[in-house]
CSV table of C-alpha atoms and ligand atoms in Angstrom, one decimal:
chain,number,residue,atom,x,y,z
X,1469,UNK,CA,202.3,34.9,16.1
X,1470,UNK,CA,204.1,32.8,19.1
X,1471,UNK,CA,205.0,35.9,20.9
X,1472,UNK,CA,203.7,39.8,21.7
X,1473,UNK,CA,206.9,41.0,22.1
X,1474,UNK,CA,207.3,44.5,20.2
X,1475,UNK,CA,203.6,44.6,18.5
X,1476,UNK,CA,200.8,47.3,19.1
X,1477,UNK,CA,197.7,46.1,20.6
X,1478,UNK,CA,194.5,48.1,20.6
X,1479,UNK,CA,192.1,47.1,23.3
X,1480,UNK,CA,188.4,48.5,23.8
X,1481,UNK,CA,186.8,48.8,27.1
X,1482,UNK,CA,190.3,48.5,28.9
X,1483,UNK,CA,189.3,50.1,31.9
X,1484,UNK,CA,187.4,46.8,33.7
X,1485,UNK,CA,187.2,42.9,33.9
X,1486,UNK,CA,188.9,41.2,30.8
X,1487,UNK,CA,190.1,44.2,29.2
X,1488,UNK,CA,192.2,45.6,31.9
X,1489,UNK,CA,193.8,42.1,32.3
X,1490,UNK,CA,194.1,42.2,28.7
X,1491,UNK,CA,196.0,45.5,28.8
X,1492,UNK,CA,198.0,44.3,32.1
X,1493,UNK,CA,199.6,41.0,30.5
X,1494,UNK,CA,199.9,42.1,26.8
X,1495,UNK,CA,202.1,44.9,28.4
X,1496,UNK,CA,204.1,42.6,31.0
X,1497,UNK,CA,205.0,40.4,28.2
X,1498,UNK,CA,206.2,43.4,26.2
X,1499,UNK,CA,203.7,44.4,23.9
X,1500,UNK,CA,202.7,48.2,23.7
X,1501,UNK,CA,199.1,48.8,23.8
X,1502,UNK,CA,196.6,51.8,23.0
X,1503,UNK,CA,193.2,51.0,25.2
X,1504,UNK,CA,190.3,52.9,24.9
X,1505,UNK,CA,187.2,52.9,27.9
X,1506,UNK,CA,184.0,54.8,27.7
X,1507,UNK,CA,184.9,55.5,31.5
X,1508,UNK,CA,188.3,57.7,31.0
X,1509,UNK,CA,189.4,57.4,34.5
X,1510,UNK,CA,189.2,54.0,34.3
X,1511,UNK,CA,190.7,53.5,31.1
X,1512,UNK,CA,193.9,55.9,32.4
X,1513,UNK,CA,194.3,53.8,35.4
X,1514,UNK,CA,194.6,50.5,33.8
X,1515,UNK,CA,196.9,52.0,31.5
X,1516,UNK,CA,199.2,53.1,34.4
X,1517,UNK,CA,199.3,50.3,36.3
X,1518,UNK,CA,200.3,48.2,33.0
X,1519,UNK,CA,202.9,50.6,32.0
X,1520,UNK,CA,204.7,50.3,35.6
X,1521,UNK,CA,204.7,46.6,35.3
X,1522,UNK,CA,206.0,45.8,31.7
X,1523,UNK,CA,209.1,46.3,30.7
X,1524,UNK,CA,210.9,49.1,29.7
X,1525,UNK,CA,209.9,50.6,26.0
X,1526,UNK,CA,206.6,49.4,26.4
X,1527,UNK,CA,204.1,52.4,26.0
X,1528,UNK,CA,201.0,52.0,27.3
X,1529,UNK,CA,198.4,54.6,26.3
X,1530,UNK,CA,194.7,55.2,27.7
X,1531,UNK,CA,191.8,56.9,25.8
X,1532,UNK,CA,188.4,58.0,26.5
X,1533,UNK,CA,185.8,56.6,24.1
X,1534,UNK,CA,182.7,55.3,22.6
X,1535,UNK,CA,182.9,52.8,20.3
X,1536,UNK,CA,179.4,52.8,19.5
X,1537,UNK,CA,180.0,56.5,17.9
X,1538,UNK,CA,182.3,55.9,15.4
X,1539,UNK,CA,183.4,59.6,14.7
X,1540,UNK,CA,185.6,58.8,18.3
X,1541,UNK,CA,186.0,55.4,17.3
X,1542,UNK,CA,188.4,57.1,14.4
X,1543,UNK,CA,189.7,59.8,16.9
X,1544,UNK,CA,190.5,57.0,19.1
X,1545,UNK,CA,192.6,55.4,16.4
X,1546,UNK,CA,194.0,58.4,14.8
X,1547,UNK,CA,195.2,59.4,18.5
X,1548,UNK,CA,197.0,56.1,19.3
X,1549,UNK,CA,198.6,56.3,15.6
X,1550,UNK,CA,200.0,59.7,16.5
X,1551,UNK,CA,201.0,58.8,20.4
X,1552,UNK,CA,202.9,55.4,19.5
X,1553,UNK,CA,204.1,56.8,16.4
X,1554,UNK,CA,203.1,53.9,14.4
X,1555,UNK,CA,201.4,53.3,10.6
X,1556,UNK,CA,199.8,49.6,11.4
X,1557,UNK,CA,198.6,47.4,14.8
X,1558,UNK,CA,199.4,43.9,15.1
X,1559,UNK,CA,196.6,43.2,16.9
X,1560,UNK,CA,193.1,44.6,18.0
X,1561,UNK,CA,190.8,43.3,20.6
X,1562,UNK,CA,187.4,44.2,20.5
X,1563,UNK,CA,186.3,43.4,23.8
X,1564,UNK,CA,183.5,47.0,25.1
X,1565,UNK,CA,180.7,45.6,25.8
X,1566,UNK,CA,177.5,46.0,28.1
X,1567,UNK,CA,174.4,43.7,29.4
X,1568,UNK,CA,170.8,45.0,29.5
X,1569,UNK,CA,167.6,44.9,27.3
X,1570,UNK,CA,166.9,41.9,28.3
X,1571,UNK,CA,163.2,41.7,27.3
X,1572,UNK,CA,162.0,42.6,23.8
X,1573,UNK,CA,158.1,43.4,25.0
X,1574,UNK,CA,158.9,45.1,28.9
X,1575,UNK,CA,162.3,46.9,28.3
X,1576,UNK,CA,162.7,50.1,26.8
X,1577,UNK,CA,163.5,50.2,22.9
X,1578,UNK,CA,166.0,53.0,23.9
X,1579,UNK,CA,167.6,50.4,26.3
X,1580,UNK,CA,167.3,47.8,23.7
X,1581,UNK,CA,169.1,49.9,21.0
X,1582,UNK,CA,171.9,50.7,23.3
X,1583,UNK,CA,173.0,47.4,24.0
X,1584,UNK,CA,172.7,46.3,20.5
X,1585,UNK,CA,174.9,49.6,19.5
X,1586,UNK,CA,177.9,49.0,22.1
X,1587,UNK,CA,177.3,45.2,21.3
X,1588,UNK,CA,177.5,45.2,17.9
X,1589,UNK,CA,178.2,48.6,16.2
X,1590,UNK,CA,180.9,49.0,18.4
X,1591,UNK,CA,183.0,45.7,16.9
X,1592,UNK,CA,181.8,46.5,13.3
X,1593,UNK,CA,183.3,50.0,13.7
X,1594,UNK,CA,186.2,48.9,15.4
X,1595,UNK,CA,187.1,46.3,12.6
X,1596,UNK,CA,186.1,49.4,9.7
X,1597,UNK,CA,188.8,51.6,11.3
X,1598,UNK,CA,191.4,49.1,12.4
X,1599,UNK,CA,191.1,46.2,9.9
X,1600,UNK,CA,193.5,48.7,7.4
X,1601,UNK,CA,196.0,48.6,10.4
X,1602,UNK,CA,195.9,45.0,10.8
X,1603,UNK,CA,196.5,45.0,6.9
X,1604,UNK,CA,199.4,47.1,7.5
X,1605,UNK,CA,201.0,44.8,9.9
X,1606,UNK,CA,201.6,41.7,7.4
X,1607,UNK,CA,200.8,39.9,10.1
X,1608,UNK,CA,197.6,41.1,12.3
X,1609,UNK,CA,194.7,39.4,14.5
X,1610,UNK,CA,191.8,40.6,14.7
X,1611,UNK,CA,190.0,39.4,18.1
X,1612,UNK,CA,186.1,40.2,18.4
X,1613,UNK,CA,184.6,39.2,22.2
X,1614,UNK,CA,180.7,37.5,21.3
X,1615,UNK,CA,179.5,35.8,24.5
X,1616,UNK,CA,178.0,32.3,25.2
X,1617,UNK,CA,174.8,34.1,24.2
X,1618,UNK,CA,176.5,34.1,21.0
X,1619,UNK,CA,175.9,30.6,20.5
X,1620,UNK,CA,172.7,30.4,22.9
X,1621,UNK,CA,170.2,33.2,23.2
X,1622,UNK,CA,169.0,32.8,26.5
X,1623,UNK,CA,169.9,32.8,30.1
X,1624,UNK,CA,167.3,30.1,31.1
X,1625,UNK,CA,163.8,30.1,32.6
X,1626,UNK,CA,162.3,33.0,32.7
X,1627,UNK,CA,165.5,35.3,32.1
X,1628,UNK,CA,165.7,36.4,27.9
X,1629,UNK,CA,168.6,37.9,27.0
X,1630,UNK,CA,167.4,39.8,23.6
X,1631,UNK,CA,169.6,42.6,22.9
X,1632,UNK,CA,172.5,40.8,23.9
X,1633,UNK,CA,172.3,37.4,22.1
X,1634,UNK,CA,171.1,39.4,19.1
X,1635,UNK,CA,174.7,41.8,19.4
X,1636,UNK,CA,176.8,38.7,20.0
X,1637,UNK,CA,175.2,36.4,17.3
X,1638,UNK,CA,176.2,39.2,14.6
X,1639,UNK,CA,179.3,39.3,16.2
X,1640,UNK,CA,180.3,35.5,16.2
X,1641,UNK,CA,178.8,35.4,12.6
X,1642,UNK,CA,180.7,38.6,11.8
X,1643,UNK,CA,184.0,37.0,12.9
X,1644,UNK,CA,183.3,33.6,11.8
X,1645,UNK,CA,182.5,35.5,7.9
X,1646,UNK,CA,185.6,37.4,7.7
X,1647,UNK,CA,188.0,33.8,8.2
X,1648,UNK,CA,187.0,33.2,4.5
X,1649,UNK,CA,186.7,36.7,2.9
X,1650,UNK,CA,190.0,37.6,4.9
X,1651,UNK,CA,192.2,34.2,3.7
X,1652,UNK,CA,190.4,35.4,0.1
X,1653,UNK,CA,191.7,39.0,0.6
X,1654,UNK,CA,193.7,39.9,3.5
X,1655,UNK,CA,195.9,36.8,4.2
X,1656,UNK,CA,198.3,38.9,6.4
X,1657,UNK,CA,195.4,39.4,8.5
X,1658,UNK,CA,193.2,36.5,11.0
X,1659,UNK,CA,190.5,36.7,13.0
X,1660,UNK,CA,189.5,34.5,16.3
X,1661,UNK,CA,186.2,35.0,18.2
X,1662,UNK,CA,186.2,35.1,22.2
X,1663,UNK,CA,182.9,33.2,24.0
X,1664,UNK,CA,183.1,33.2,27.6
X,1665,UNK,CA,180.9,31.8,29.9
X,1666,UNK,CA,180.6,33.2,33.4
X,1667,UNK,CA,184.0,35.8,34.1
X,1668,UNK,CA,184.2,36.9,37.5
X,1669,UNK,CA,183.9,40.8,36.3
X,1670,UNK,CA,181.9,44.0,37.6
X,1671,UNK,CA,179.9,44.1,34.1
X,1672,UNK,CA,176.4,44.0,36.0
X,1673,UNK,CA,177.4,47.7,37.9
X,1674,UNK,CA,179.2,48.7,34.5
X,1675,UNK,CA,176.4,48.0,32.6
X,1676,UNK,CA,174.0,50.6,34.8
X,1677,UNK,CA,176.7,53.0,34.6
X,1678,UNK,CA,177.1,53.2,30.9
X,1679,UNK,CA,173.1,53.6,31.3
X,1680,UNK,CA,173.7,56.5,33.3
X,1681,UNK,CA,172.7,55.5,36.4
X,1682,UNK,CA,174.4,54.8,39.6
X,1683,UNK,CA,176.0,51.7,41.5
X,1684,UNK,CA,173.2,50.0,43.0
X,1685,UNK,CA,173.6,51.0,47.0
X,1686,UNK,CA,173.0,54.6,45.7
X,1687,UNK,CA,170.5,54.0,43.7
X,1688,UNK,CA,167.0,55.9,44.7
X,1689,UNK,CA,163.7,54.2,44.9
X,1690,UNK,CA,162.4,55.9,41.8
X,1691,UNK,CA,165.3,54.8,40.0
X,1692,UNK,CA,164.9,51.0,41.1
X,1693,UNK,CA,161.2,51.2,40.1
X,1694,UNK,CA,162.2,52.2,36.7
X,1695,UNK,CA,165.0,49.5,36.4
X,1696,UNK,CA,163.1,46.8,37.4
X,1697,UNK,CA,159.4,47.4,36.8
X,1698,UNK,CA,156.2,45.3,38.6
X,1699,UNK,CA,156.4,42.8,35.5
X,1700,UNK,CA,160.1,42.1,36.2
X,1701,UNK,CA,159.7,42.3,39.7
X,1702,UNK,CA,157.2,39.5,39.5
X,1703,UNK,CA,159.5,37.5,37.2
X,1704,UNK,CA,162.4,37.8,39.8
X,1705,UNK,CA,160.0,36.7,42.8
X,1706,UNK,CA,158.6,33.4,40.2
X,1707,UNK,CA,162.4,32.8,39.9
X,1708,UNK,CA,163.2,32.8,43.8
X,1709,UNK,CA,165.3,35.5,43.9
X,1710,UNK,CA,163.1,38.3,45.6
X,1711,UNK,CA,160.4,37.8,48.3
X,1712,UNK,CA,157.1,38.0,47.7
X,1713,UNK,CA,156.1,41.7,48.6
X,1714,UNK,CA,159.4,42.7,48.7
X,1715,UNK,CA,160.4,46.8,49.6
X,1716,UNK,CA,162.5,49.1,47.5
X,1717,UNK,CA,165.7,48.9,50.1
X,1718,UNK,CA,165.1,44.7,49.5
X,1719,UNK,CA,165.4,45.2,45.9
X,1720,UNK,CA,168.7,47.6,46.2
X,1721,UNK,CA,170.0,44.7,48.4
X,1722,UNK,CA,169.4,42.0,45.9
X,1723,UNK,CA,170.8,44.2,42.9
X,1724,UNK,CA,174.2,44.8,45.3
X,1725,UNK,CA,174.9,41.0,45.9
X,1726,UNK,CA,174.3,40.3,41.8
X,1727,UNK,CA,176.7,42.5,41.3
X,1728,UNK,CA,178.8,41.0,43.9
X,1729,UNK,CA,178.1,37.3,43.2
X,1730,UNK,CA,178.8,37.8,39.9
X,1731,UNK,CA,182.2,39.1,40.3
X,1732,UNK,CA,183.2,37.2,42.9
X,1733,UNK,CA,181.3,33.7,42.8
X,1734,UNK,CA,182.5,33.1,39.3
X,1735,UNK,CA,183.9,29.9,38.1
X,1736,UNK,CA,186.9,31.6,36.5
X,1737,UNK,CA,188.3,35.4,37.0
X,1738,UNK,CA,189.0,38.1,34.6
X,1739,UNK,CA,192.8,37.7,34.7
X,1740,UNK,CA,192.5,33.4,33.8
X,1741,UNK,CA,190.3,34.5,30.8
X,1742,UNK,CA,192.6,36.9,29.5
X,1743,UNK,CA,195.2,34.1,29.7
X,1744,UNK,CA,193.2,32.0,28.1
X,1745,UNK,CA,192.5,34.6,25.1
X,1746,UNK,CA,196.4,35.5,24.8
X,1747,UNK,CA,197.3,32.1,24.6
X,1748,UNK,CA,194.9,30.9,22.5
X,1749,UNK,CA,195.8,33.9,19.9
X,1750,UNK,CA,199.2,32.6,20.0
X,1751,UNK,CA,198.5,29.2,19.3
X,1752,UNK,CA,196.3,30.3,16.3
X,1753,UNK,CA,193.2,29.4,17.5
X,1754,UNK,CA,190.1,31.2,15.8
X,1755,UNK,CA,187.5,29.9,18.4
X,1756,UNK,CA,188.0,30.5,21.9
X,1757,UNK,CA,185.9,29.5,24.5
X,1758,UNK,CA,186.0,30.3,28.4
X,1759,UNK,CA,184.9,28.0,30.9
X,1760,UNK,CA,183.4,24.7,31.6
X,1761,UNK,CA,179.7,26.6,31.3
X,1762,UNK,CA,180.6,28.0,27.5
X,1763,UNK,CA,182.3,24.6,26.5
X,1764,UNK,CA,178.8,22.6,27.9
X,1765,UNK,CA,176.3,25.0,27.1
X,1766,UNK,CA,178.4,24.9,23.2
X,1767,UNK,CA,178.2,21.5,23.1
X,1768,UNK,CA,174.4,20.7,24.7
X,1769,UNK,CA,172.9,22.9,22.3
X,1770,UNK,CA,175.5,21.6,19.2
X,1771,UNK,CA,173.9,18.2,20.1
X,1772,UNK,CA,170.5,19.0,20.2
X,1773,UNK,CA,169.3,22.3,18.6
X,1774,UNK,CA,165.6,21.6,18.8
X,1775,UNK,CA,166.1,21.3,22.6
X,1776,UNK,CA,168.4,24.8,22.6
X,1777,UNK,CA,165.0,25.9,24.5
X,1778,UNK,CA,163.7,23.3,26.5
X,1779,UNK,CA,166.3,23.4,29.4
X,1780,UNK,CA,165.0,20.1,30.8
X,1781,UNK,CA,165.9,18.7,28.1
X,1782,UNK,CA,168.8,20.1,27.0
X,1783,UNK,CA,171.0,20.4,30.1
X,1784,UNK,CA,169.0,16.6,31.2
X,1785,UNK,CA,172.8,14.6,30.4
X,1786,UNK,CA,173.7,16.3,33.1
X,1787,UNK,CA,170.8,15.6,35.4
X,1788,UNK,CA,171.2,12.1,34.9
X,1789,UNK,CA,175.0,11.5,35.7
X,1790,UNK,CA,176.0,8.5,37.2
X,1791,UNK,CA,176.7,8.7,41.0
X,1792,UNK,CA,180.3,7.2,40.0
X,1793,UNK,CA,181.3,10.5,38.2
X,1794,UNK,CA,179.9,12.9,41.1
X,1795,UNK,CA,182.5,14.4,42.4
X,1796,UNK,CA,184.2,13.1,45.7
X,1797,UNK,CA,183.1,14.4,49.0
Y,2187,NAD,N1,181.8,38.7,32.3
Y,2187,NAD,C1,181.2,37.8,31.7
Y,2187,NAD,O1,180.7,36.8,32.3
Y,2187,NAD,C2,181.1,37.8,30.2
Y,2187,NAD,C3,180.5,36.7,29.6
Y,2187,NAD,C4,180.4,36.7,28.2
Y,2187,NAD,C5,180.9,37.8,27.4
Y,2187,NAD,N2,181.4,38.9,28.1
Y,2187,NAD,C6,181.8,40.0,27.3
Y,2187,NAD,O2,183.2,40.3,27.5
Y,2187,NAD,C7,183.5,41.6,27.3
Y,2187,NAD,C8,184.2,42.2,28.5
Y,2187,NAD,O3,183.2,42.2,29.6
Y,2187,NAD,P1,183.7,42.2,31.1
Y,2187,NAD,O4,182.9,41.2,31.8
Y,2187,NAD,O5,185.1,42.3,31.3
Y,2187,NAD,O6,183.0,43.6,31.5
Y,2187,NAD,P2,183.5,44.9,32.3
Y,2187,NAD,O7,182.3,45.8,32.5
Y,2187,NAD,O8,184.3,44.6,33.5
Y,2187,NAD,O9,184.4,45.6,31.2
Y,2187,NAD,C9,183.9,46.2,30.0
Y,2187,NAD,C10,184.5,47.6,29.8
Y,2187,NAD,O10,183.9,48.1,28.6
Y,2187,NAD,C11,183.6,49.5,28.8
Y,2187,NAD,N3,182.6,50.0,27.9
Y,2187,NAD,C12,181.2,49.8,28.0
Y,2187,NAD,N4,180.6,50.4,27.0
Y,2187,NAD,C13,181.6,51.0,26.3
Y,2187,NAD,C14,181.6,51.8,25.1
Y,2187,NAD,N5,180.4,52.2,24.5
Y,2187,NAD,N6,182.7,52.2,24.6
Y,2187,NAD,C15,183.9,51.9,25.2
Y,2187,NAD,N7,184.0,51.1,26.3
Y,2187,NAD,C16,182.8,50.7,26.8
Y,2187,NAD,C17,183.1,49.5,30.3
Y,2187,NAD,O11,183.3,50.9,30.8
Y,2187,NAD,C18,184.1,48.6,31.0
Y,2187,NAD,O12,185.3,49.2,31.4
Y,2187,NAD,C19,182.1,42.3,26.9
Y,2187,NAD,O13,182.0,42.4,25.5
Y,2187,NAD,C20,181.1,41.3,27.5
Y,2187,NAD,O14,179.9,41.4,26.8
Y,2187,NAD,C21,181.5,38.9,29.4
């Protein structure tokens, strides 16, 4: 596929970060999409900024939806099918996803679950109801988003990451799978598999939203208590990033600039990793990787497996770089 021109994209979680950029420059460079967000309002703005700036035929549709229910998963697809008129989609990027449940022994199991059901369920539903389409096509891709903590399943010292790395291991080894079974039985169909490292995105306030609560200046003491209880607390004031003995309106402050930091202190934005996704799926790649973090991180732990867990030793290469290659002053 060298160009988007004229194909159907469906995109999930197309109301934020990658997947509105997604939806943006698939439709700029003339390629009518279908997205879907679990925030509507979202979801229908994105689509109506990308339908004002791609050109004109290019229908750009927006749809409220779970993808971790997949009775709207299908109502979702059976919609966009009806609105674009269409029997097949050329290409379908399964991008929705959340962060939380980080601990397997402090966090709540219905937390955990949730994650894991957005994380995973949510691609393996997606690919049930559109891998027909892609069928359909002759000539579809199939693009699932895992997550460095697909290929590491941690966040270092002191931070686990369990519902997530276990989501986006199933989905890199869900992705990686289906190359074989679909050359074997679909060959008018491929499949790549997105693993970005740090993406300058509002994920972090996202992710307490699709938990039901609100953005972090709003949130109320009882609410923060319950987000981040004494054991966590005590975790984040080991790891330096909370004072000892710190109050509730401290904590809100801190959870306010990790949202901010995180969208705005990251190496590389939500509009350069859509870039690199689109062209990467052009130049039929099947593993694509975002960032200098995701590309060291995939080869440290490639190198030295044993050490994936001892981050002295794994990440020590870089600790002991020659002074010629630091970068000039
Ligand atoms: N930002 C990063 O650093 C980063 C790193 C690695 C992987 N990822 C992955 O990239 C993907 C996109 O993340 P992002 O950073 O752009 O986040 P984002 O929060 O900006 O966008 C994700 C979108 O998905 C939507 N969503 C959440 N749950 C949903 C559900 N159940 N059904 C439908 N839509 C839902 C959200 O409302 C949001 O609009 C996610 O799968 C994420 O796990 C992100």
């Amino acid at each position: 596929m060298d160009s988007f021109t004229g194909k159907l994209a469906v995109v999930t979680g197309g109301g934020s970060g990658m997947g509105r950029e997604l939806v943006r420059q698939l439709a700029a460079q003339g390629c009518s999409v279908a997205a879907c967000d679990l925030n509507a309002d979202a979801v229908a703005e994105a689509a109506a900024t990308a339908r004002a700036g791609g050109p004109p035929g290019v229908q750009v549709s927006g749809h409220a939806c779970d993808v971790s229910d997949e009775a709207q998963v299908l109502r979702f697809r059976d919609e966009l099918l009806e609105e674009h008129a269409s029997d097949h989609v050329d290409l379908v990027f399964s991008n929705a996803g959340i962060g939380g449940g980080s601990s397997f022994i402090t966090d709540s199991r219905q937390e955990w679950e949730r994650v894991f059901a957005v994380d995973w369920w949510g691609v393996y539903y997606c690919a049930r109801a559109f891998l027909p389409l892609l069928i359909a096509s002759g000539d579809g891709v199939l693009i699932n988003t895992s997550s460095v903590n697909g290929l590491w399943a941690s966040l270092g010292p002191g931070m686990p990451q369990t519902a997530y790395s276990t989501a986006k291991f199933a989905v890199r080894g869900f992705s990686e799978a289906l190359i074989e079974d679909l050359r074997a039985h679909a060959p008018g169909v491929r499949v790549a598999v997105v693993l970005p490292g740090h993406v300058g995105t509002d994920i972090v306030a996202n992710s307490l939203r699709a938990r039901g609560l609100p953005a972090p200046e709003q949130m109320s003491d009882a609410q923060l208590e319950e987000l981040i209880p004494a054991g966590a607390r005590a975790g984040l004031i080991r790891a330096g990033l909370l004072a000892e003995g710190a109050s509730a309106e401290q904590l809100r402050q801190m959870l306010v600039r990790m949202n901010t930091d995180f969208r705005d202190k990251a190496p590389v934005s939500a509009a350069e990793a859509a870039t690199i996704i689109l062209d990467a799926v052009r130049s039929g790649a099947w593993r694509i990787l975002i960032g200098e973090d995701a590309n060291m991180i995939d080869a440290a732990v490639r190198a030295k497996p044993e050490a994936a867990y001892d981050y002295a030793e794994l990440f020590s290469p870089l600790a002991r770089k020659p002074a010629a290659e630091a970068p000039e002053q």
